[in-house]
């Protein structure tokens, strides 16, 4: 049973690392601040959640140690990281940062 949990937790950690890699490529390759921030906030949120779930499973089944702080960290990151990304994009928009010239739709243009 412990080998299965080790493989499962390693899978969670590898998925998290892959999502961090996707986030890094998104920040490097995407054209404007809005899409870069979207890539950074969404995929890094999922990446850190997968890594923390993998570590929680590993330490619970391997060492019989349940750390509630990891659960609190998962909850805190899940609640704050997307909101912070949204607020950064909104403040960039209201401070006049230009969108990519090939952007199709500007939903906030009416609220200006």
Short mmCIF file of C-alpha atoms in Angstrom, two decimals:
data_model
loop_
_atom_site.label_atom_id
_atom_site.label_comp_id
_atom_site.label_asym_id
_atom_site.label_seq_id
_atom_site.Cartn_x
_atom_site.Cartn_y
_atom_site.Cartn_z
CA UNK A 1 0.00 0.00 0.00
CA UNK A 2 2.83 2.40 0.82
CA UNK A 3 4.38 1.91 -2.64
CA UNK A 4 1.08 2.87 -4.28
CA UNK A 5 0.85 6.00 -2.15
CA UNK A 6 4.46 6.88 -2.94
CA UNK A 7 3.75 6.56 -6.67
CA UNK A 8 0.53 8.57 -6.29
CA UNK A 9 2.23 11.34 -4.32
CA UNK A 10 5.10 11.41 -6.82
CA UNK A 11 2.50 11.72 -9.58
CA UNK A 12 0.88 14.66 -7.82
CA UNK A 13 4.24 16.34 -7.35
CA UNK A 14 5.21 15.77 -10.99
CA UNK A 15 1.89 17.20 -12.20
CA UNK A 16 2.51 20.23 -9.99
CA UNK A 17 6.01 20.69 -11.38
CA UNK A 18 4.62 20.38 -14.93
CA UNK A 19 2.05 23.09 -14.17
CA UNK A 20 4.80 25.34 -12.82
CA UNK A 21 6.72 24.74 -16.04
CA UNK A 22 3.63 25.67 -18.06
CA UNK A 23 3.33 28.81 -15.95
CA UNK A 24 6.95 29.77 -16.61
CA UNK A 25 6.55 29.26 -20.36
CA UNK A 26 3.35 31.29 -20.26
CA UNK A 27 5.08 34.20 -18.57
CA UNK A 28 7.92 34.08 -21.09
CA UNK A 29 5.94 33.51 -24.29
CA UNK A 30 2.61 35.32 -23.94
CA UNK A 31 2.29 38.78 -25.49
CA UNK A 32 0.89 41.14 -22.84
CA UNK A 33 0.66 41.62 -19.10
CA UNK A 34 -2.92 40.33 -18.89
CA UNK A 35 -2.29 36.96 -20.49
CA UNK A 36 1.02 36.57 -18.67
CA UNK A 37 -0.62 37.22 -15.33
CA UNK A 38 -3.41 34.82 -16.18
CA UNK A 39 -0.91 32.08 -16.98
CA UNK A 40 1.08 32.79 -13.84
CA UNK A 41 -1.84 32.92 -11.43
CA UNK A 42 -3.96 30.02 -12.67
CA UNK A 43 -1.38 27.37 -13.41
CA UNK A 44 0.79 28.22 -10.42
CA UNK A 45 -2.26 27.91 -8.15
CA UNK A 46 -2.95 24.42 -9.46
CA UNK A 47 0.75 23.55 -9.40
CA UNK A 48 1.26 24.44 -5.76
CA UNK A 49 -1.96 22.68 -4.82
CA UNK A 50 -0.86 19.45 -6.51
CA UNK A 51 2.56 19.63 -4.87
CA UNK A 52 1.07 20.22 -1.43
CA UNK A 53 -1.45 17.40 -1.88
CA UNK A 54 1.39 15.09 -2.91
CA UNK A 55 3.44 15.99 0.14
CA UNK A 56 0.40 15.65 2.41
CA UNK A 57 -0.27 12.14 1.10
CA UNK A 58 3.35 11.13 1.34
CA UNK A 59 3.89 12.21 4.92
CA UNK A 60 0.52 10.90 6.06
CA UNK A 61 0.97 7.39 4.70
CA UNK A 62 4.76 7.04 5.00
CA UNK A 63 5.30 8.63 8.43
CA UNK A 64 1.73 8.69 9.84
CA UNK A 65 1.97 12.45 10.23
CA UNK A 66 -1.03 14.57 9.23
CA UNK A 67 -0.10 18.23 9.10
CA UNK A 68 -3.13 20.48 9.17
CA UNK A 69 -0.94 23.44 8.22
CA UNK A 70 -0.57 21.96 4.74
CA UNK A 71 -4.37 21.79 4.41
CA UNK A 72 -4.58 25.42 5.55
CA UNK A 73 -1.92 26.38 3.02
CA UNK A 74 -3.86 24.65 0.23
CA UNK A 75 -7.03 26.47 1.24
CA UNK A 76 -5.27 29.83 1.62
CA UNK A 77 -3.50 29.60 -1.74
CA UNK A 78 -6.68 28.38 -3.45
CA UNK A 79 -8.57 31.41 -2.12
CA UNK A 80 -5.98 34.17 -2.50
CA UNK A 81 -3.89 33.48 -5.60
CA UNK A 82 -6.67 33.80 -8.23
CA UNK A 83 -8.06 36.88 -6.50
CA UNK A 84 -4.62 38.50 -6.43
CA UNK A 85 -4.15 37.77 -10.14
CA UNK A 86 -7.53 39.30 -10.91
CA UNK A 87 -6.77 42.42 -8.89
CA UNK A 88 -3.36 42.85 -10.51
CA UNK A 89 -4.94 42.61 -13.97
CA UNK A 90 -7.70 45.02 -13.03
CA UNK A 91 -5.28 47.58 -11.62
CA UNK A 92 -3.09 47.25 -14.71
CA UNK A 93 -6.13 47.90 -16.88
CA UNK A 94 -7.23 50.94 -14.90
CA UNK A 95 -3.71 52.38 -14.86
CA UNK A 96 -3.68 52.36 -18.66
CA UNK A 97 -1.55 49.34 -19.60
CA UNK A 98 -2.34 48.56 -23.23
CA UNK A 99 -3.80 45.26 -24.28
CA UNK A 100 -2.26 43.15 -27.00
CA UNK A 101 -3.03 44.67 -30.40
CA UNK A 102 -4.69 41.43 -31.58
CA UNK A 103 -7.04 41.18 -28.59
CA UNK A 104 -10.57 40.45 -29.74
CA UNK A 105 -12.75 41.72 -26.91
CA UNK A 106 -12.45 44.35 -24.17
CA UNK A 107 -15.18 43.76 -21.61
CA UNK A 108 -14.11 46.59 -19.31
CA UNK A 109 -14.12 49.30 -21.98
CA UNK A 110 -17.70 50.26 -21.08
CA UNK A 111 -16.82 50.78 -17.40
CA UNK A 112 -14.08 53.32 -18.08
#
